[in-house]
Amino acid sequence: MASTQGAAEVLVASNRGPVSYVLKDGDEGGPIEARRGGGGLVSALSVVEDKLWVCSALTEGDREAVRRGVSEPGVRMLDIDADVHADAYNGVANSVLWFVHHMLYQTPLEPSFGPEFRRQWASYEAYNRAFAEALAEEAAPGATVVVQDYHLTLVPGMLRELRGDLRIGHFSHTPWAPVDYFRMLPDDIAEQILKGMLGADRLGFLTRRWADAFTDCCTRILGGTSGTRIGVHGLGADADFLRERAGRPDVEERLAALREQVGEGRQVIVRVDRTELSKNIVRGLHAYELLLETRPDLREKVVHVAFAYPSRQDLAVYRDYTDEVSRVAEAINSRFGTQGWTPVVLHVKDDFARSLAAYRLADVALVNPIRDGMNLVAKEVPVVSDAGCVLVLSREAGAYEELGEDALVVNPYDVSGTASALGAALALGEEERAERTKRLAAAGTALPPGQWFLDQLAALQE
């Protein structure tokens, strides 16, 4: 494998690629339809046209496309065994590494690393090795490879062994755990992850805080970072795209529908999140409930528009959390709602146009994660808000480093403090709100996705 060299000069590796395949009519022998993906990473990487994107087949349609030799230019999809992928993706990446970096464990009971974890870890190694071998095969001599995220922490080290000539970068889109929490992982696994990452020439993080946490782990566990360079690239929102997209007819249509749901003359608190455990939606709802309880003057004058799009529903803990979000929202409406006022307007079906409509409507944006690598919603809402909005922001979001000065900052665990911040946000004067919004939008779009990626490439090639 190491001796084979391809022609790609710039390569990207990520679990999810820019395209997915659907078996039409669900027929295995029938035609396959390719669907281009959206999202920040696809947008960011589109600035480099001549690149190869190595990704994993995620669905039966994807696997069938690989088996038939169906592909898109510039994409190599890997048909990794479905059971191996499930172990690596759900068993390790999403159920262990995500939980460690977001500090989500209920430690009296979890984690518990026994034989089943070791079996899944072997799959995680195999999954990472498949990526490393594909990258080694496709990369031209001296090519630049940028590996994405916690799914592929072992790839840099594995690829370095196969192809010492390559310039290898890795970017973490999540927080990095503080060393004492990271050390919950078995010692050999913690070392393996860090050494895998340090196979890169350069590692990128969203904030200085996460970069420093990684460095601290390396120093305490390995004795140093072995000369690997570490940089910070605070991914921003794409202002041009958001403003154009937010003005399209489908958004206008949804805006009119939302206005009708909210009712005339009411202030609007907006949140848009996946039902990800780290997003802290339930405490946000409890804070809003406390606001209504302690400020009867606000009843019938404010509506909480909460979009909570189901995430990772193949994991029971996420299904339970999604159910709890709905239960709490219904309880608030039952307790406080009147014939002409629904306190919480909850939507659980993902709809980007409706999200943008909510952004435009927002008087207050609530972004209160327990822990978040960045949180682009905090950066996006001020860009498209029609009348300006106040950002109530958790100090545990990566976006806090850039936006904290112009936001009302909260401790995400403090429901009383969050309720007070929501009340203060609703009371803020128009002029101050407009000024804050302008500064938030400028800070939030300072490093748009395309430039974010080009900066990493330039730093790698130095």
XYZ file of C-alpha atoms in Angstrom:
462
model
C 0.000 0.000 0.000
C 2.737 2.478 0.941
C 4.458 2.243 -2.421
C 1.337 3.093 -4.432
C 1.010 6.801 -5.139
C -1.976 8.507 -6.688
C -2.355 11.914 -8.257
C -4.373 13.929 -5.705
C -2.549 17.023 -4.408
C -5.142 18.026 -1.782
C -7.147 15.383 0.080
C -9.861 15.667 2.724
C -10.984 12.814 4.957
C -14.219 12.782 6.949
C -16.803 10.258 8.065
C -19.583 11.916 6.047
C -18.858 13.023 2.505
C -20.388 15.617 0.182
C -22.657 13.113 -1.552
C -25.006 10.297 -0.592
C -26.787 7.699 -2.693
C -30.398 6.599 -2.547
C -31.793 3.369 -3.957
C -34.847 4.541 -5.854
C -38.018 2.733 -4.763
C -35.822 0.866 -2.261
C -34.969 -1.652 -4.978
C -31.444 -3.072 -4.665
C -31.307 -3.811 -8.369
C -32.858 -0.507 -9.412
C -31.362 2.870 -10.253
C -29.278 4.875 -7.783
C -29.733 8.598 -7.255
C -26.866 10.814 -6.055
C -27.716 13.645 -3.647
C -25.264 16.435 -2.898
C -24.950 17.313 0.768
C -25.047 20.745 2.342
C -23.582 21.942 5.605
C -20.615 23.987 6.714
C -17.872 21.546 5.763
C -19.153 21.089 2.201
C -19.397 24.869 1.848
C -15.920 25.423 3.306
C -14.188 22.868 1.119
C -15.836 24.019 -2.102
C -13.194 26.767 -2.365
C -10.660 24.143 -3.504
C -11.999 22.546 -6.664
C -9.161 20.148 -7.432
C -9.281 17.919 -4.362
C -10.171 14.354 -3.451
C -12.666 13.804 -0.637
C -12.350 10.404 1.050
C -15.433 9.475 3.089
C -17.348 6.479 4.373
C -20.386 4.780 2.864
C -23.065 5.420 5.495
C -26.202 3.861 4.035
C -27.173 0.816 2.035
C -27.517 3.122 -0.979
C -23.937 4.334 -0.466
C -22.625 0.777 -0.156
C -24.483 -0.342 -3.257
C -23.063 2.620 -5.198
C -19.516 1.623 -4.208
C -20.175 -2.005 -5.147
C -21.442 -0.926 -8.587
C -18.555 1.462 -9.133
C -20.860 4.511 -9.131
C -19.015 7.631 -7.962
C -18.862 11.406 -8.231
C -15.788 13.266 -9.492
C -13.455 14.143 -6.632
C -15.028 11.714 -4.136
C -13.831 8.301 -3.006
C -16.334 6.526 -0.809
C -15.127 3.599 1.306
C -17.347 0.557 1.689
C -16.333 -0.279 5.246
C -18.177 -3.283 6.668
C -21.491 -2.025 8.111
C -20.913 -3.692 11.501
C -17.385 -2.281 11.750
C -18.714 1.169 10.883
C -21.520 0.907 13.456
C -19.033 -0.066 16.188
C -16.606 2.702 15.241
C -19.191 5.426 14.678
C -21.888 4.757 17.286
C -19.974 2.526 19.702
C -16.779 4.597 20.022
C -16.974 7.982 18.276
C -20.468 9.033 19.346
C -20.879 7.071 22.574
C -17.375 7.488 24.023
C -15.239 10.189 22.384
C -18.137 12.631 21.996
C -19.155 12.020 25.630
C -15.593 12.557 26.881
C -15.010 15.809 24.997
C -18.438 17.202 25.931
C -18.150 15.917 29.526
C -21.545 14.208 29.357
C -21.047 11.115 31.507
C -23.095 10.429 34.645
C -19.954 9.204 36.359
C -21.463 7.091 39.177
C -22.615 4.647 36.484
C -20.661 5.420 33.327
C -18.346 4.944 31.541
C -17.479 1.300 32.136
C -14.767 0.079 29.756
C -14.917 -3.707 29.559
C -14.554 -6.359 26.833
C -17.373 -4.920 24.698
C -15.612 -1.567 24.509
C -12.361 -3.300 23.514
C -14.201 -5.136 20.748
C -15.630 -1.863 19.470
C -12.254 -0.162 19.761
C -10.791 -2.772 17.412
C -13.452 -1.712 14.903
C -12.525 1.945 15.421
C -8.900 1.040 14.621
C -9.953 -0.888 11.507
C -12.157 2.002 10.377
C -9.313 4.510 10.795
C -6.900 2.148 9.022
C -9.210 1.931 6.005
C -9.071 5.726 5.686
C -5.297 5.855 6.146
C -4.750 3.216 3.451
C -7.091 4.931 0.976
C -5.398 8.299 1.538
C -1.953 6.739 1.147
C -3.061 5.161 -2.135
C -4.619 8.319 -3.601
C -2.136 11.017 -2.518
C 0.433 12.383 -4.947
C 4.049 12.727 -3.702
C 4.180 15.523 -1.119
C 0.398 16.019 -1.177
C -1.555 17.810 1.576
C -4.113 15.824 3.584
C -6.603 17.386 6.003
C -8.363 14.893 8.289
C -11.592 15.909 10.023
C -12.730 15.314 13.557
C -12.971 12.781 16.378
C -14.068 9.906 14.141
C -10.564 9.806 12.628
C -8.121 10.536 15.455
C -5.845 7.606 14.555
C -5.553 8.410 10.846
C -2.675 10.942 11.038
C -0.357 8.493 12.810
C -1.339 5.556 10.588
C -0.934 7.651 7.439
C 2.447 8.969 8.587
C 3.716 5.381 8.800
C 2.475 4.631 5.280
C 3.521 7.897 3.616
C 6.207 9.947 5.330
C 6.260 12.415 2.417
C 2.790 13.866 3.010
C 1.801 17.066 4.787
C -0.859 15.948 7.230
C -3.318 18.130 9.127
C -6.170 17.247 11.451
C -9.025 19.524 12.536
C -11.171 18.998 15.656
C -14.719 20.359 15.376
C -15.499 19.467 19.003
C -14.168 20.761 22.307
C -11.180 18.911 23.751
C -11.603 17.419 27.204
C -9.575 18.734 30.144
C -6.877 16.252 31.054
C -8.512 14.875 34.219
C -11.694 14.075 32.276
C -9.809 12.735 29.244
C -8.038 10.312 31.557
C -11.303 8.494 32.179
C -10.378 6.662 28.976
C -8.257 3.557 29.527
C -4.612 4.672 29.724
C -3.503 2.843 26.581
C -6.456 4.209 24.593
C -5.823 7.790 25.760
C -2.183 7.451 24.664
C -3.158 5.887 21.348
C -5.514 8.764 20.523
C -2.961 11.431 21.367
C -0.167 9.680 19.465
C -2.507 9.175 16.516
C -3.263 12.896 16.433
C 0.413 13.795 16.806
C 1.145 11.928 13.582
C -0.048 15.164 11.932
C 2.283 18.019 11.047
C -0.318 20.433 12.343
C -3.498 20.200 14.392
C -6.324 22.714 14.213
C -8.885 23.616 16.891
C -11.833 25.999 16.989
C -10.649 27.982 20.026
C -7.516 28.558 22.058
C -9.227 26.896 25.018
C -9.616 23.567 23.199
C -6.092 23.767 21.750
C -4.657 24.366 25.225
C -6.638 21.436 26.651
C -5.165 19.142 23.984
C -1.637 20.419 24.677
C -2.182 19.858 28.392
C -3.272 16.246 27.745
C -0.155 15.632 25.654
C 2.119 17.221 28.257
C 0.640 15.306 31.189
C 0.197 11.943 29.458
C 2.986 11.815 26.860
C 5.432 14.445 28.082
C 4.888 16.815 25.126
C 3.524 17.323 21.629
C 6.510 15.831 19.731
C 6.954 18.924 17.564
C 3.461 18.849 16.054
C 2.300 22.433 15.436
C -1.018 23.536 16.868
C -3.232 26.301 15.504
C -6.614 27.908 16.113
C -9.150 28.572 13.351
C -12.460 29.942 14.641
C -14.883 28.880 11.938
C -17.367 31.675 11.188
C -20.730 31.984 9.487
C -21.056 32.591 5.746
C -22.736 36.011 5.718
C -23.324 36.282 1.957
C -24.929 32.861 1.723
C -27.102 33.367 4.821
C -28.415 36.769 3.785
C -29.225 35.605 0.261
C -30.845 32.365 1.431
C -32.848 34.106 4.159
C -34.521 36.337 1.573
C -35.890 33.560 -0.636
C -39.655 32.964 -1.038
C -39.723 29.707 0.963
C -38.268 31.552 3.973
C -40.745 34.430 3.566
C -43.559 31.874 3.490
C -42.399 30.212 6.706
C -41.828 33.604 8.333
C -45.467 34.519 7.697
C -46.603 31.180 9.178
C -44.407 31.645 12.273
C -45.675 35.196 12.791
C -49.200 33.828 12.762
C -48.290 31.131 15.303
C -46.583 33.653 17.577
C -49.298 36.295 17.387
C -49.243 40.048 16.938
C -46.948 42.259 19.035
C -45.181 39.530 21.003
C -41.444 39.230 21.598
C -39.763 36.047 20.423
C -37.041 33.961 22.072
C -35.566 31.602 19.486
C -33.439 28.504 19.762
C -32.428 26.198 16.892
C -30.595 22.998 17.817
C -30.332 19.317 17.205
C -31.578 17.276 20.188
C -27.967 16.636 21.082
C -27.351 16.016 24.782
C -24.745 18.787 24.941
C -27.132 21.453 23.592
C -28.910 21.776 26.947
C -32.392 22.246 25.499
C -34.225 20.938 28.568
C -32.567 23.406 30.973
C -33.304 26.167 28.460
C -36.992 25.260 28.566
C -36.924 25.157 32.374
C -35.336 28.635 32.407
C -38.134 29.940 30.187
C -40.710 28.295 32.453
C -39.101 29.982 35.479
C -39.211 33.321 33.639
C -42.963 32.951 33.116
C -43.412 31.870 36.734
C -41.468 34.775 38.260
C -42.476 37.448 35.731
C -46.257 37.220 35.318
C -46.095 40.540 33.422
C -44.435 38.691 30.524
C -47.189 36.106 30.127
C -48.979 36.416 26.780
C -46.279 38.908 25.676
C -43.470 36.492 24.774
C -43.209 33.215 22.845
C -40.345 30.729 22.872
C -39.855 29.368 19.346
C -37.843 26.192 19.899
C -36.619 24.087 17.009
C -35.230 20.815 18.330
C -34.330 18.571 15.435
C -33.920 14.886 16.364
C -30.310 13.700 16.407
C -28.710 10.243 16.696
C -32.038 8.522 17.228
C -30.352 5.132 16.859
C -28.968 5.678 20.390
C -31.511 5.148 23.196
C -30.181 7.997 25.354
C -30.823 10.437 22.488
C -34.348 9.118 21.888
C -35.091 9.593 25.588
C -33.701 13.131 25.525
C -35.770 14.063 22.462
C -38.876 12.747 24.242
C -38.036 14.808 27.338
C -37.739 18.000 25.251
C -41.275 17.438 23.917
C -42.613 16.536 27.360
C -41.262 19.708 29.018
C -42.507 21.947 26.189
C -45.985 20.415 26.470
C -45.942 20.847 30.258
C -45.140 24.585 29.909
C -47.944 25.048 27.390
C -50.352 23.136 29.605
C -49.387 25.172 32.673
C -49.336 28.676 31.188
C -51.038 28.577 27.789
C -54.287 30.427 27.124
C -56.758 30.282 24.282
C -54.893 32.965 22.348
C -51.305 32.250 23.457
C -49.051 29.218 23.105
C -45.934 29.902 25.245
C -43.690 27.374 23.440
C -43.848 26.790 19.694
C -41.875 23.558 19.284
C -40.891 22.073 15.925
C -39.008 18.792 15.662
C -38.915 18.288 11.885
C -35.690 19.622 10.359
C -36.399 22.508 7.998
C -33.564 24.897 7.126
C -35.839 27.521 5.567
C -37.956 27.580 8.734
C -34.804 27.893 10.859
C -33.783 30.963 8.852
C -37.291 32.381 9.267
C -36.923 31.963 13.043
C -33.520 33.677 12.923
C -35.151 36.653 11.201
C -37.941 36.783 13.779
C -35.693 36.541 16.857
C -35.681 39.274 19.477
C -33.582 37.005 21.681
C -31.464 34.015 20.652
C -30.864 31.403 23.358
C -27.650 29.397 22.890
C -26.892 27.657 26.196
C -24.915 24.461 25.520
C -23.275 22.516 28.323
C -20.225 22.430 26.071
C -19.818 23.115 22.358
C -16.843 23.239 20.010
C -18.121 26.482 18.481
C -21.895 26.767 17.871
C -22.599 28.416 14.554
C -26.204 29.251 15.458
C -24.818 31.903 17.835
C -22.978 33.425 14.871
C -25.759 33.018 12.304
C -28.753 34.579 14.078
C -27.260 38.099 14.364
C -26.425 38.032 10.637
C -30.035 37.606 9.476
C -32.144 38.909 12.375
C -34.545 41.491 10.899
C -34.790 43.848 13.868
C -31.608 42.907 15.737
C -31.443 40.334 18.506
C -29.918 39.878 21.937
C -27.739 36.782 22.260
C -27.991 34.852 25.529
C -24.870 32.708 25.332
C -23.347 29.935 27.422
C -19.777 30.560 28.508
C -19.127 26.904 27.613
C -19.711 27.450 23.872
C -16.599 27.955 21.784
C -18.338 31.008 20.290
C -18.066 32.684 23.720
C -14.405 33.530 23.052
C -15.416 35.702 20.085
C -18.936 36.844 21.010
C -18.907 37.008 24.810
C -18.407 40.785 25.062
C -21.629 41.570 23.215
C -23.767 38.709 24.551
C -25.523 38.173 27.865
C -23.393 35.326 29.196
C -24.793 32.473 31.286
C -23.607 29.448 33.210
C -25.472 26.658 31.353
C -26.257 24.754 34.556
C -27.779 27.816 36.280
C -31.464 27.787 35.356
C -32.238 30.781 37.593
C -29.393 32.788 36.063
C -30.536 31.894 32.559
C -34.107 32.948 33.360
C -32.794 36.303 34.623
C -30.674 36.731 31.473
C -33.710 36.057 29.277
C -35.668 38.701 31.181
C -32.817 41.208 30.818
C -32.500 40.401 27.102
C -36.206 41.052 26.493
C -35.899 44.415 28.271
C -32.846 45.686 26.371
C -33.466 48.913 24.440
C -33.663 48.958 20.646
C -30.561 51.073 20.125
C -28.297 48.926 22.307
C -29.749 45.773 20.772
C -28.984 47.055 17.258
C -25.411 47.974 18.207
C -24.765 44.606 19.836
C -26.223 42.799 16.832
C -23.953 44.681 14.451
C -20.844 43.804 16.465
C -21.967 40.165 16.902
C -22.533 39.788 13.154
C -19.094 41.263 12.378
C -17.320 38.987 14.872
C -19.347 35.942 13.840
C -18.464 36.265 10.152
C -14.797 37.266 10.545
C -13.545 33.894 9.272
C -16.040 32.549 6.705
C -15.919 28.823 5.858
C -13.884 29.082 2.651
C -11.202 31.239 4.246
C -11.172 28.961 7.300
C -10.132 26.045 5.077
C -7.661 28.032 2.956
C -5.949 29.295 6.126
C -5.414 25.710 7.273
C -3.994 24.663 3.918
C -1.632 27.645 3.867
C -0.460 26.923 7.420
C 0.153 23.267 6.564
C 2.203 24.168 3.523
C 4.450 26.626 5.384
